[in-house]
Amino acid sequence: MPVWIEAGLWGLLGGAALVLGALVAWFVRVPQPVIASVMAFGSGVLISAVAFDLVAEAADIGGLVPTAIGFLGGALAYVGANAVLARRGARHRKRSGGQPSEDEQAGSGAAIAVGALLDGVPESVVLGLGLIGGGGVSLSVLAAVFISNVPEGLSSAAGMKRSGRSARYVFGIWGGIAVVSALAALFGYLVLGDAAPEIIAVITAVAAGAILTMVADTMIPEAFEETRTWTGLITTVGFLVAFAIEQAG
C-alpha cells in the first residue's frame, strides 16, 4: 500500500472515532457523568501525547527555539480562533447538555462544526507527519487521538440531539470531519514530506500547542462540570495509560 494512502487511512481512523462517539450518543442515553469521565480520561491521554511524543519529537528534530515558537504559535492561534467561535455559539461544543440551538443563536451550528474541525485537524496532521522518512505512525499519538475523539463525538452529539438538531446534521458533521481528518493526515505527509527539519518541528509544535490549549480550554472544563473532584484523578489515569503505551512502543 502506498504510504500516502496509509497516511490518509490513519487520519480517517482517528476521525472515525468521532462518528463512533456520535453513534453511541444518538442511540444510547449515556449518563453525563460517564461522558465527562471519559472526556477527563481522554484529556490525560492527549496531555501525555503532547509531552512525550509531539513536543519531545519537535525538539529532537528542530531544536528548542523552533519548537517553542511553534508551540506558542499554536496556542495563540487556537485561542484566537476559539474566541471567535465562542461568540458565535460554539463555546460549549463538547458539552452534552448545554449547546444552543439554531433558533437560540443563529449560526451556532456552523460554529460548532468549525470548532470541531479546529479541534481535530492538528491531531490528524501530526499522524501524517509521523510517516515521513519511512517512519511509522506513533501508536501513543494514534491512541490519544482515538480515545479523545470518542468522548468528543459522544458529548457533542448528545448536546446537538438535545438542542433539536437532526440526525442528518449530526452525522453529516462528524462524517465530514472524519473525511477532513483523512485529508489533513494526507496533507501532513505529502506537502510536508520534503520540508526542512526545522519546518517539521515548528508544525509539529504548532499542533502540540493547539492540542494542549484545546484540552485546557474545552475538554477539562467540560469534564469538570460533572466529575468535579474526580477530574484530576481520572485525567492522571489517562496520562498514565498513554505513557505506558508510549513506553511499550
Coordinates of N, CA and C in Angstrom, one line a residue:
M1 N 0.8 -1.2 0.0 CA 0.0 0.0 0.0 C 0.9 1.3 0.0
P2 N 0.6 2.2 -0.9 CA 1.4 3.5 -0.9 C 1.3 4.2 0.5
V3 N 2.4 4.8 0.9 CA 2.4 5.4 2.2 C 1.4 6.5 2.3
W4 N 1.2 7.3 1.2 CA 0.3 8.4 1.2 C -1.1 7.9 1.5
I5 N -1.5 6.8 1.0 CA -2.8 6.2 1.3 C -2.9 5.8 2.7
E6 N -1.8 5.2 3.2 CA -1.7 4.8 4.6 C -1.9 6.0 5.6
A7 N -1.3 7.1 5.2 CA -1.4 8.4 6.0 C -2.9 8.8 6.0
G8 N -3.6 8.8 4.9 CA -5.0 9.1 4.9 C -5.8 8.2 5.7
L9 N -5.5 6.9 5.6 CA -6.3 5.9 6.4 C -6.1 6.1 7.9
W10 N -4.9 6.4 8.3 CA -4.7 6.7 9.8 C -5.5 7.9 10.2
G11 N -5.5 8.9 9.4 CA -6.3 10.1 9.7 C -7.8 9.8 9.8
L12 N -8.2 9.0 8.8 CA -9.6 8.6 8.8 C -10.0 7.8 10.0
L13 N -9.1 6.9 10.5 CA -9.4 6.1 11.7 C -9.5 7.0 12.9
G14 N -8.6 8.0 13.0 CA -8.8 9.0 14.1 C -10.1 9.7 14.1
G15 N -10.4 10.2 12.9 CA -11.7 10.9 12.7 C -12.9 10.0 12.9
A16 N -12.8 8.8 12.6 CA -13.9 7.8 12.7 C -14.3 7.7 14.1
A17 N -13.4 7.9 15.1 CA -13.8 7.8 16.5 C -14.8 8.9 16.8
L18 N -14.9 10.0 16.2 CA -15.9 11.0 16.4 C -17.3 10.4 16.0
V19 N -17.3 9.7 14.8 CA -18.5 9.1 14.3 C -19.0 8.0 15.3
L20 N -18.0 7.3 15.8 CA -18.4 6.2 16.8 C -19.0 6.8 18.0
G21 N -18.4 7.9 18.5 CA -19.0 8.5 19.7 C -20.3 9.1 19.4
A22 N -20.5 9.7 18.3 CA -21.8 10.2 17.9 C -22.9 9.1 17.8
L23 N -22.5 8.0 17.2 CA -23.5 6.9 17.1 C -23.9 6.4 18.5
V24 N -23.0 6.3 19.4 CA -23.3 5.8 20.8 C -24.3 6.8 21.4
A25 N -24.0 8.1 21.3 CA -24.8 9.2 21.9 C -26.2 9.2 21.3
W26 N -26.3 8.9 20.0 CA -27.6 9.0 19.3 C -28.5 7.9 19.7
F27 N -28.0 6.7 19.9 CA -28.8 5.5 20.1 C -28.8 5.0 21.6
V28 N -27.9 5.5 22.4 CA -27.8 5.1 23.8 C -27.8 6.4 24.7
R29 N -28.6 6.4 25.7 CA -28.6 7.5 26.6 C -27.5 7.3 27.7
V30 N -26.4 7.9 27.4 CA -25.2 7.7 28.3 C -25.3 8.8 29.4
P31 N -25.2 8.4 30.6 CA -25.2 9.4 31.7 C -24.1 10.5 31.5
Q32 N -24.4 11.7 31.8 CA -23.4 12.8 31.7 C -22.2 12.6 32.5
P33 N -22.3 12.1 33.7 CA -21.0 11.8 34.5 C -20.1 10.8 33.8
V34 N -20.7 9.9 33.1 CA -19.9 8.9 32.3 C -19.2 9.6 31.2
I35 N -19.9 10.4 30.4 CA -19.3 11.2 29.3 C -18.2 12.0 29.8
A36 N -18.4 12.7 30.9 CA -17.4 13.6 31.5 C -16.2 12.9 31.9
S37 N -16.4 11.7 32.5 CA -15.3 10.9 33.0 C -14.4 10.4 31.8
V38 N -15.0 10.0 30.7 CA -14.3 9.6 29.5 C -13.5 10.8 28.9
M39 N -14.2 12.0 29.0 CA -13.5 13.2 28.5 C -12.3 13.5 29.3
A40 N -12.4 13.4 30.6 CA -11.3 13.6 31.5 C -10.1 12.6 31.2
F41 N -10.5 11.4 31.0 CA -9.5 10.4 30.7 C -8.8 10.7 29.4
G42 N -9.6 11.1 28.4 CA -9.0 11.5 27.1 C -8.1 12.7 27.2
S43 N -8.5 13.6 28.1 CA -7.6 14.8 28.3 C -6.2 14.4 28.8
G44 N -6.2 13.4 29.7 CA -4.9 12.9 30.2 C -4.1 12.2 29.1
V45 N -4.8 11.5 28.3 CA -4.1 10.8 27.2 C -3.5 11.8 26.2
L46 N -4.2 12.9 25.9 CA -3.7 13.9 25.0 C -2.5 14.6 25.6
I47 N -2.6 14.9 26.9 CA -1.5 15.7 27.5 C -0.3 14.8 27.5
S48 N -0.4 13.5 27.7 CA 0.8 12.6 27.6 C 1.4 12.6 26.2
A49 N 0.5 12.5 25.2 CA 1.0 12.5 23.8 C 1.7 13.8 23.5
V50 N 1.2 14.9 23.9 CA 1.8 16.2 23.7 C 3.2 16.3 24.3
A51 N 3.3 15.8 25.6 CA 4.5 15.9 26.3 C 5.6 14.9 25.8
F52 N 5.2 13.7 25.6 CA 6.2 12.7 25.4 C 6.4 12.3 23.9
D53 N 5.5 12.8 23.0 CA 5.6 12.5 21.6 C 5.9 13.8 20.8
L54 N 4.9 14.7 20.9 CA 4.9 15.8 19.9 C 6.0 16.8 20.3
V55 N 6.0 17.3 21.5 CA 7.0 18.4 21.8 C 8.4 17.8 21.9
A56 N 8.5 16.6 22.5 CA 9.8 16.0 22.5 C 10.4 15.7 21.1
E57 N 9.5 15.2 20.2 CA 9.9 14.9 18.9 C 10.3 16.2 18.1
A58 N 9.5 17.2 18.3 CA 9.8 18.5 17.6 C 11.2 19.1 18.1
A59 N 11.4 19.0 19.4 CA 12.7 19.5 19.9 C 13.9 18.6 19.4
D60 N 13.7 17.3 19.3 CA 14.7 16.5 18.7 C 15.0 16.8 17.3
I61 N 14.0 17.1 16.5 CA 14.1 17.3 15.1 C 14.7 18.7 14.8
G62 N 14.1 19.7 15.4 CA 14.5 21.1 15.0 C 15.1 21.9 16.1
G63 N 15.2 21.4 17.3 CA 15.8 22.2 18.3 C 14.7 23.0 19.2
L64 N 15.2 23.6 20.2 CA 14.3 24.2 21.2 C 13.6 25.4 20.7
V65 N 14.3 26.3 20.0 CA 13.7 27.6 19.6 C 12.6 27.4 18.6
P66 N 12.8 26.6 17.5 CA 11.6 26.4 16.6 C 10.5 25.7 17.3
T67 N 10.8 24.8 18.2 CA 9.7 24.1 18.9 C 8.9 25.1 19.8
A68 N 9.7 26.0 20.5 CA 9.0 27.0 21.4 C 8.1 27.9 20.6
I69 N 8.7 28.4 19.4 CA 7.9 29.3 18.6 C 6.6 28.7 18.1
G70 N 6.8 27.4 17.6 CA 5.6 26.7 17.1 C 4.6 26.4 18.2
F71 N 5.1 26.0 19.3 CA 4.2 25.7 20.4 C 3.4 26.8 20.9
L72 N 4.0 28.0 21.1 CA 3.3 29.2 21.5 C 2.4 29.7 20.4
G73 N 2.9 29.6 19.1 CA 2.0 30.0 18.0 C 0.8 29.2 17.9
G74 N 0.9 27.9 18.1 CA -0.3 27.0 18.0 C -1.3 27.4 19.1
A75 N -0.8 27.6 20.3 CA -1.7 28.0 21.4 C -2.4 29.3 21.1
L76 N -1.6 30.3 20.6 CA -2.2 31.6 20.3 C -3.3 31.5 19.2
A77 N -2.9 30.7 18.2 CA -3.9 30.6 17.0 C -5.2 29.9 17.5
Y78 N -5.0 28.9 18.4 CA -6.2 28.2 18.9 C -7.1 29.2 19.7
V79 N -6.4 29.9 20.6 CA -7.1 30.8 21.5 C -7.9 31.9 20.7
G80 N -7.2 32.4 19.6 CA -7.9 33.4 18.8 C -9.1 32.9 18.1
A81 N -8.9 31.7 17.4 CA -10.0 31.1 16.7 C -11.1 30.7 17.6
N82 N -10.8 30.1 18.8 CA -11.8 29.7 19.7 C -12.6 30.8 20.3
A83 N -11.9 32.0 20.4 CA -12.7 33.1 21.0 C -13.7 33.6 19.9
V84 N -13.4 33.6 18.7 CA -14.3 33.9 17.6 C -15.5 33.0 17.6
L85 N -15.2 31.7 17.6 CA -16.2 30.7 17.6 C -17.1 30.7 18.8
A86 N -16.5 31.0 20.0 CA -17.3 31.1 21.2 C -18.4 32.2 21.1
R87 N -18.1 33.3 20.5 CA -19.1 34.4 20.3 C -20.2 34.0 19.4
R88 N -19.9 33.0 18.6 CA -21.0 32.5 17.6 C -21.7 31.3 18.1
G89 N -21.5 30.9 19.3 CA -22.3 29.8 19.9 C -21.6 28.5 20.1
A90 N -20.3 28.4 19.9 CA -19.6 27.1 20.0 C -18.7 27.0 21.2
R91 N -19.0 27.9 22.2 CA -18.2 27.8 23.4 C -18.2 26.4 24.1
H92 N -19.4 25.9 24.2 CA -19.6 24.6 24.8 C -19.9 23.5 23.8
R93 N -19.1 23.4 22.7 CA -19.4 22.5 21.7 C -19.2 21.0 22.1
K94 N -18.4 20.8 23.2 CA -18.2 19.4 23.7 C -19.2 19.0 24.8
R95 N -20.0 20.0 25.2 CA -20.9 19.7 26.3 C -22.1 18.9 25.8
S96 N -22.5 17.9 26.6 CA -23.6 17.1 26.2 C -25.0 17.7 26.5
G97 N -25.1 18.7 27.3 CA -26.3 19.2 27.7 C -26.5 20.7 27.6
G98 N -25.5 21.5 27.1 CA -25.6 22.9 27.2 C -25.3 23.7 25.9
Q99 N -25.6 23.1 24.7 CA -25.3 23.7 23.5 C -26.6 24.5 23.0
P100 N -26.4 25.7 22.4 CA -27.5 26.4 21.9 C -28.1 25.8 20.6
S101 N -29.4 25.9 20.4 CA -30.0 25.5 19.2 C -29.8 26.6 18.1
E102 N -30.1 26.3 16.9 CA -30.0 27.3 15.8 C -31.1 28.4 16.1
D103 N -32.2 28.1 16.7 CA -33.2 29.1 17.0 C -32.7 30.0 18.1
E104 N -32.0 29.5 19.0 CA -31.5 30.3 20.1 C -30.3 31.2 19.7
Q105 N -29.5 30.7 18.8 CA -28.4 31.5 18.3 C -28.1 31.1 16.9
A106 N -28.5 32.0 15.9 CA -28.3 31.7 14.5 C -26.8 31.6 14.2
G107 N -26.5 30.5 13.4 CA -25.1 30.3 13.1 C -24.3 29.4 14.1
S108 N -25.0 29.0 15.2 CA -24.2 28.2 16.1 C -23.9 26.8 15.6
G109 N -24.7 26.3 14.7 CA -24.5 25.0 14.1 C -23.2 25.0 13.3
A110 N -23.0 26.0 12.5 CA -21.8 26.2 11.7 C -20.6 26.4 12.6
A111 N -20.8 27.2 13.6 CA -19.7 27.4 14.5 C -19.2 26.2 15.3
I112 N -20.2 25.3 15.7 CA -19.8 24.1 16.3 C -19.1 23.2 15.3
A113 N -19.5 23.1 14.1 CA -18.8 22.3 13.1 C -17.4 22.8 12.9
V114 N -17.2 24.1 12.7 CA -15.9 24.7 12.5 C -15.0 24.4 13.7
G115 N -15.6 24.5 14.9 CA -14.9 24.3 16.1 C -14.4 22.9 16.2
A116 N -15.2 21.9 15.8 CA -14.8 20.5 15.8 C -13.6 20.3 14.8
L117 N -13.7 21.0 13.7 CA -12.5 21.0 12.8 C -11.3 21.5 13.4
L118 N -11.5 22.7 14.1 CA -10.3 23.3 14.8 C -9.7 22.4 15.8
D119 N -10.5 21.6 16.5 CA -10.0 20.6 17.5 C -9.3 19.4 16.8
G120 N -9.8 19.0 15.7 CA -9.3 17.7 15.1 C -8.2 17.8 14.1
V121 N -8.1 18.9 13.3 CA -7.2 18.9 12.2 C -5.7 18.8 12.7
P122 N -5.3 19.6 13.8 CA -3.9 19.4 14.2 C -3.5 18.0 14.5
E123 N -4.4 17.3 15.2 CA -4.1 15.9 15.5 C -3.8 15.0 14.3
S124 N -4.6 15.2 13.2 CA -4.5 14.4 12.0 C -3.2 14.8 11.2
V125 N -2.9 16.1 11.2 CA -1.7 16.5 10.5 C -0.5 15.8 11.2
V126 N -0.5 15.7 12.5 CA 0.6 15.0 13.2 C 0.7 13.5 12.8
L127 N -0.4 12.9 12.6 CA -0.4 11.5 12.2 C 0.3 11.3 10.9
G128 N 0.0 12.2 9.9 CA 0.7 12.2 8.6 C 2.1 12.5 8.7
L129 N 2.5 13.4 9.5 CA 3.9 13.8 9.7 C 4.7 12.6 10.2
G130 N 4.1 11.7 11.0 CA 4.8 10.6 11.6 C 5.3 9.6 10.6
L131 N 4.7 9.6 9.4 CA 5.1 8.6 8.4 C 6.2 9.1 7.5
I132 N 6.6 10.4 7.7 CA 7.6 11.0 6.8 C 9.0 10.3 7.1
G133 N 9.7 10.0 6.0 CA 11.0 9.4 6.2 C 11.0 7.9 6.5
G134 N 9.9 7.3 6.1 CA 9.8 5.9 6.3 C 9.4 5.4 7.7
G135 N 9.1 6.4 8.6 CA 8.7 6.1 10.0 C 7.3 5.5 10.0
G136 N 6.9 5.0 11.1 CA 5.6 4.5 11.3 C 4.7 5.5 12.2
V137 N 3.4 5.3 12.1 CA 2.6 6.1 12.9 C 2.8 5.8 14.4
S138 N 2.8 6.9 15.2 CA 3.0 6.7 16.7 C 1.8 6.1 17.3
L139 N 1.9 4.9 17.9 CA 0.8 4.3 18.5 C 0.2 5.1 19.6
S140 N 1.1 5.7 20.4 CA 0.6 6.5 21.5 C -0.2 7.8 21.0
V141 N 0.3 8.4 19.9 CA -0.5 9.5 19.4 C -1.8 9.1 18.8
L142 N -1.7 8.0 18.1 CA -3.0 7.4 17.5 C -4.0 7.1 18.6
A143 N -3.5 6.4 19.6 CA -4.4 6.1 20.8 C -4.9 7.4 21.4
A144 N -4.1 8.4 21.5 CA -4.6 9.6 22.1 C -5.6 10.3 21.3
V145 N -5.4 10.3 20.0 CA -6.4 10.9 19.1 C -7.7 10.1 19.2
F146 N -7.7 8.8 19.1 CA -8.9 8.0 19.1 C -9.6 8.1 20.4
I147 N -8.9 7.9 21.5 CA -9.5 7.9 22.8 C -10.2 9.2 23.1
S148 N -9.5 10.3 22.7 CA -10.1 11.6 23.0 C -11.2 12.0 22.1
N149 N -11.2 11.5 20.8 CA -12.3 11.8 19.9 C -13.6 11.1 20.2
V150 N -13.5 9.9 20.8 CA -14.8 9.2 21.1 C -15.6 10.1 22.1
P151 N -15.1 10.5 23.2 CA -16.0 11.3 24.1 C -16.3 12.7 23.5
E152 N -15.5 13.2 22.6 CA -15.9 14.5 22.0 C -17.1 14.3 21.1
G153 N -17.0 13.2 20.2 CA -18.2 12.9 19.4 C -19.4 12.6 20.2
L154 N -19.2 11.8 21.3 CA -20.3 11.4 22.1 C -21.0 12.6 22.8
S155 N -20.2 13.4 23.4 CA -20.7 14.6 24.2 C -21.3 15.6 23.3
S156 N -20.6 15.9 22.2 CA -21.2 17.0 21.3 C -22.4 16.5 20.6
A157 N -22.5 15.2 20.2 CA -23.7 14.7 19.5 C -24.9 14.7 20.5
A158 N -24.6 14.3 21.7 CA -25.7 14.3 22.7 C -26.2 15.7 22.9
G159 N -25.3 16.7 22.9 CA -25.8 18.1 23.1 C -26.6 18.5 21.8
M160 N -26.1 18.2 20.7 CA -26.8 18.5 19.4 C -28.2 17.9 19.4
K161 N -28.3 16.6 19.8 CA -29.6 16.0 19.8 C -30.5 16.7 20.8
R162 N -30.1 17.0 22.0 CA -30.9 17.7 22.9 C -31.4 19.1 22.4
S163 N -30.5 19.7 21.6 CA -30.9 21.1 21.1 C -31.8 21.0 19.9
G164 N -32.1 19.7 19.4 CA -33.1 19.6 18.4 C -32.5 19.4 17.0
R165 N -31.2 19.2 16.9 CA -30.6 19.1 15.6 C -30.9 17.7 15.0
S166 N -31.0 17.5 13.7 CA -31.4 16.3 13.1 C -30.2 15.3 13.0
A167 N -30.6 14.0 12.8 CA -29.5 13.0 12.6 C -28.7 13.3 11.4
R168 N -29.3 13.8 10.3 CA -28.6 14.2 9.1 C -27.5 15.2 9.4
Y169 N -27.9 16.2 10.2 CA -27.0 17.3 10.6 C -25.8 16.7 11.4
V170 N -26.2 15.9 12.4 CA -25.1 15.4 13.4 C -24.1 14.5 12.7
F171 N -24.7 13.5 11.9 CA -23.7 12.6 11.3 C -23.1 13.2 10.1
G172 N -23.7 14.2 9.5 CA -23.1 14.9 8.4 C -21.9 15.6 8.9
I173 N -22.0 16.2 10.0 CA -20.8 17.0 10.6 C -19.7 16.0 10.9
W174 N -20.0 14.9 11.7 CA -18.9 14.0 12.1 C -18.4 13.2 11.0
G175 N -19.2 12.8 10.0 CA -18.7 12.1 8.9 C -17.8 13.0 8.0
G176 N -18.2 14.3 7.9 CA -17.4 15.2 7.1 C -16.1 15.5 7.8
I177 N -16.1 15.6 9.1 CA -14.8 15.9 9.8 C -13.9 14.7 9.8
A178 N -14.5 13.4 9.8 CA -13.6 12.2 9.6 C -12.9 12.3 8.2
V179 N -13.6 12.7 7.2 CA -13.0 12.8 5.9 C -11.9 13.9 5.9
V180 N -12.2 15.1 6.5 CA -11.3 16.1 6.6 C -10.0 15.7 7.4
S181 N -10.2 14.9 8.4 CA -9.1 14.4 9.2 C -8.2 13.5 8.3
A182 N -8.8 12.7 7.4 CA -8.0 11.9 6.5 C -7.2 12.8 5.6
L183 N -7.9 13.8 5.0 CA -7.2 14.8 4.1 C -6.1 15.5 4.9
A184 N -6.3 15.9 6.1 CA -5.3 16.6 6.9 C -4.0 15.7 7.1
A185 N -4.3 14.4 7.4 CA -3.1 13.5 7.6 C -2.4 13.3 6.2
L186 N -3.2 13.3 5.1 CA -2.6 13.2 3.8 C -1.8 14.4 3.5
F187 N -2.3 15.6 3.9 CA -1.6 16.8 3.7 C -0.3 16.8 4.5
G188 N -0.3 16.3 5.7 CA 0.9 16.3 6.5 C 2.0 15.5 5.9
Y189 N 1.6 14.4 5.2 CA 2.6 13.5 4.6 C 3.1 14.0 3.3
L190 N 2.2 14.4 2.4 CA 2.5 14.8 1.0 C 3.2 16.1 0.9
V191 N 2.6 17.1 1.6 CA 3.0 18.5 1.4 C 4.3 18.8 2.2
L192 N 4.4 18.2 3.4 CA 5.5 18.5 4.3 C 6.6 17.4 4.2
G193 N 6.5 16.5 3.3 CA 7.5 15.4 3.3 C 8.9 15.8 3.0
D194 N 9.0 16.9 2.2 CA 10.3 17.4 1.8 C 10.7 18.7 2.5
A195 N 10.0 19.0 3.6 CA 10.3 20.2 4.3 C 11.5 20.0 5.2
A196 N 12.2 21.2 5.5 CA 13.3 21.1 6.3 C 13.0 20.7 7.7
P197 N 13.9 20.1 8.5 CA 13.6 19.6 9.8 C 13.0 20.7 10.7
E198 N 13.5 21.9 10.6 CA 13.0 23.0 11.4 C 11.6 23.3 11.1
I199 N 11.2 23.2 9.8 CA 9.8 23.4 9.5 C 8.9 22.3 10.1
I200 N 9.3 21.1 9.9 CA 8.5 20.0 10.5 C 8.4 20.1 12.0
A201 N 9.5 20.6 12.7 CA 9.5 20.8 14.1 C 8.5 21.9 14.5
V202 N 8.5 22.9 13.7 CA 7.6 24.0 14.0 C 6.1 23.6 13.9
I203 N 5.8 22.9 12.8 CA 4.4 22.5 12.5 C 4.0 21.4 13.6
T204 N 4.9 20.5 13.9 CA 4.5 19.6 15.0 C 4.3 20.3 16.3
A205 N 5.1 21.3 16.6 CA 4.9 22.0 17.8 C 3.7 22.9 17.8
V206 N 3.3 23.4 16.6 CA 2.1 24.2 16.4 C 0.9 23.3 16.8
A207 N 0.9 22.1 16.2 CA -0.2 21.1 16.5 C -0.2 20.8 18.0
A208 N 1.0 20.6 18.6 CA 1.0 20.3 20.1 C 0.4 21.5 20.9
G209 N 0.8 22.7 20.6 CA 0.3 23.8 21.3 C -1.2 24.0 21.2
A210 N -1.7 23.8 19.9 CA -3.1 23.8 19.7 C -3.9 22.8 20.5
I211 N -3.3 21.5 20.5 CA -4.0 20.4 21.2 C -4.0 20.7 22.7
L212 N -2.9 21.1 23.3 CA -2.8 21.3 24.7 C -3.8 22.5 25.1
T213 N -3.8 23.5 24.3 CA -4.8 24.6 24.6 C -6.2 24.2 24.5
M214 N -6.5 23.3 23.5 CA -7.9 22.8 23.4 C -8.3 22.0 24.6
V215 N -7.3 21.1 25.1 CA -7.6 20.3 26.3 C -7.9 21.2 27.5
A216 N -7.1 22.3 27.7 CA -7.3 23.2 28.8 C -8.5 24.0 28.7
D217 N -8.8 24.5 27.4 CA -9.9 25.4 27.2 C -11.3 24.7 27.2
T218 N -11.3 23.5 26.6 CA -12.7 22.9 26.4 C -12.9 21.6 27.1
M219 N -11.9 20.6 26.9 CA -12.2 19.3 27.4 C -12.2 19.2 29.0
I220 N -11.2 19.7 29.6 CA -11.1 19.7 31.1 C -12.2 20.5 31.7
P221 N -12.5 21.7 31.3 CA -13.6 22.4 31.9 C -15.0 21.7 31.7
E222 N -15.2 21.1 30.5 CA -16.5 20.4 30.3 C -16.5 19.2 31.2
A223 N -15.4 18.5 31.3 CA -15.4 17.3 32.2 C -15.6 17.7 33.7
F224 N -15.1 18.8 34.1 CA -15.2 19.2 35.5 C -16.6 19.6 35.9
E225 N -17.4 19.9 34.9 CA -18.8 20.3 35.2 C -19.5 19.1 35.9
E226 N -19.1 17.9 35.5 CA -19.8 16.7 36.1 C -18.9 15.9 37.0
T227 N -17.6 15.8 36.7 CA -16.8 14.9 37.6 C -16.2 15.6 38.8
R228 N -16.1 16.9 38.8 CA -15.7 17.7 39.9 C -14.4 17.2 40.5
T229 N -14.4 16.8 41.7 CA -13.1 16.5 42.4 C -12.4 15.2 41.8
W230 N -13.2 14.5 41.0 CA -12.5 13.3 40.4 C -11.8 13.6 39.1
T231 N -12.0 14.8 38.6 CA -11.4 15.2 37.3 C -9.9 14.9 37.3
G232 N -9.2 15.4 38.3 CA -7.7 15.3 38.3 C -7.3 13.9 38.3
L233 N -7.9 13.1 39.1 CA -7.5 11.6 39.2 C -7.8 10.9 37.9
I234 N -8.9 11.1 37.3 CA -9.3 10.5 36.1 C -8.3 10.9 35.0
T235 N -8.0 12.2 34.9 CA -7.1 12.7 33.9 C -5.7 12.1 34.1
T236 N -5.3 11.9 35.4 CA -4.0 11.3 35.7 C -3.9 9.9 35.2
V237 N -5.0 9.1 35.4 CA -5.0 7.8 34.9 C -4.9 7.7 33.4
G238 N -5.6 8.6 32.7 CA -5.5 8.7 31.2 C -4.0 9.0 30.8
F239 N -3.4 9.9 31.5 CA -2.0 10.2 31.2 C -1.1 9.0 31.4
L240 N -1.3 8.3 32.5 CA -0.5 7.1 32.8 C -0.7 6.0 31.8
V241 N -1.9 5.8 31.4 CA -2.2 4.8 30.3 C -1.5 5.1 29.0
A242 N -1.6 6.4 28.6 CA -0.9 6.8 27.4 C 0.6 6.7 27.5
F243 N 1.1 7.1 28.7 CA 2.6 7.0 28.9 C 3.0 5.5 28.8
A244 N 2.2 4.6 29.4 CA 2.6 3.2 29.3 C 2.6 2.7 27.9
I245 N 1.6 3.2 27.1 CA 1.6 2.8 25.6 C 2.8 3.3 24.9
E246 N 3.2 4.5 25.2 CA 4.4 5.1 24.6 C 5.7 4.4 25.0
Q247 N 5.8 3.9 26.3 CA 6.9 3.2 26.7 C 7.0 1.8 26.1
A248 N 5.8 1.2 26.0 CA 5.8 -0.2 25.4 C 6.1 -0.1 23.9
G249 N 5.8 1.0 23.2 CA 6.1 1.1 21.8 C 7.6 1.4 21.6

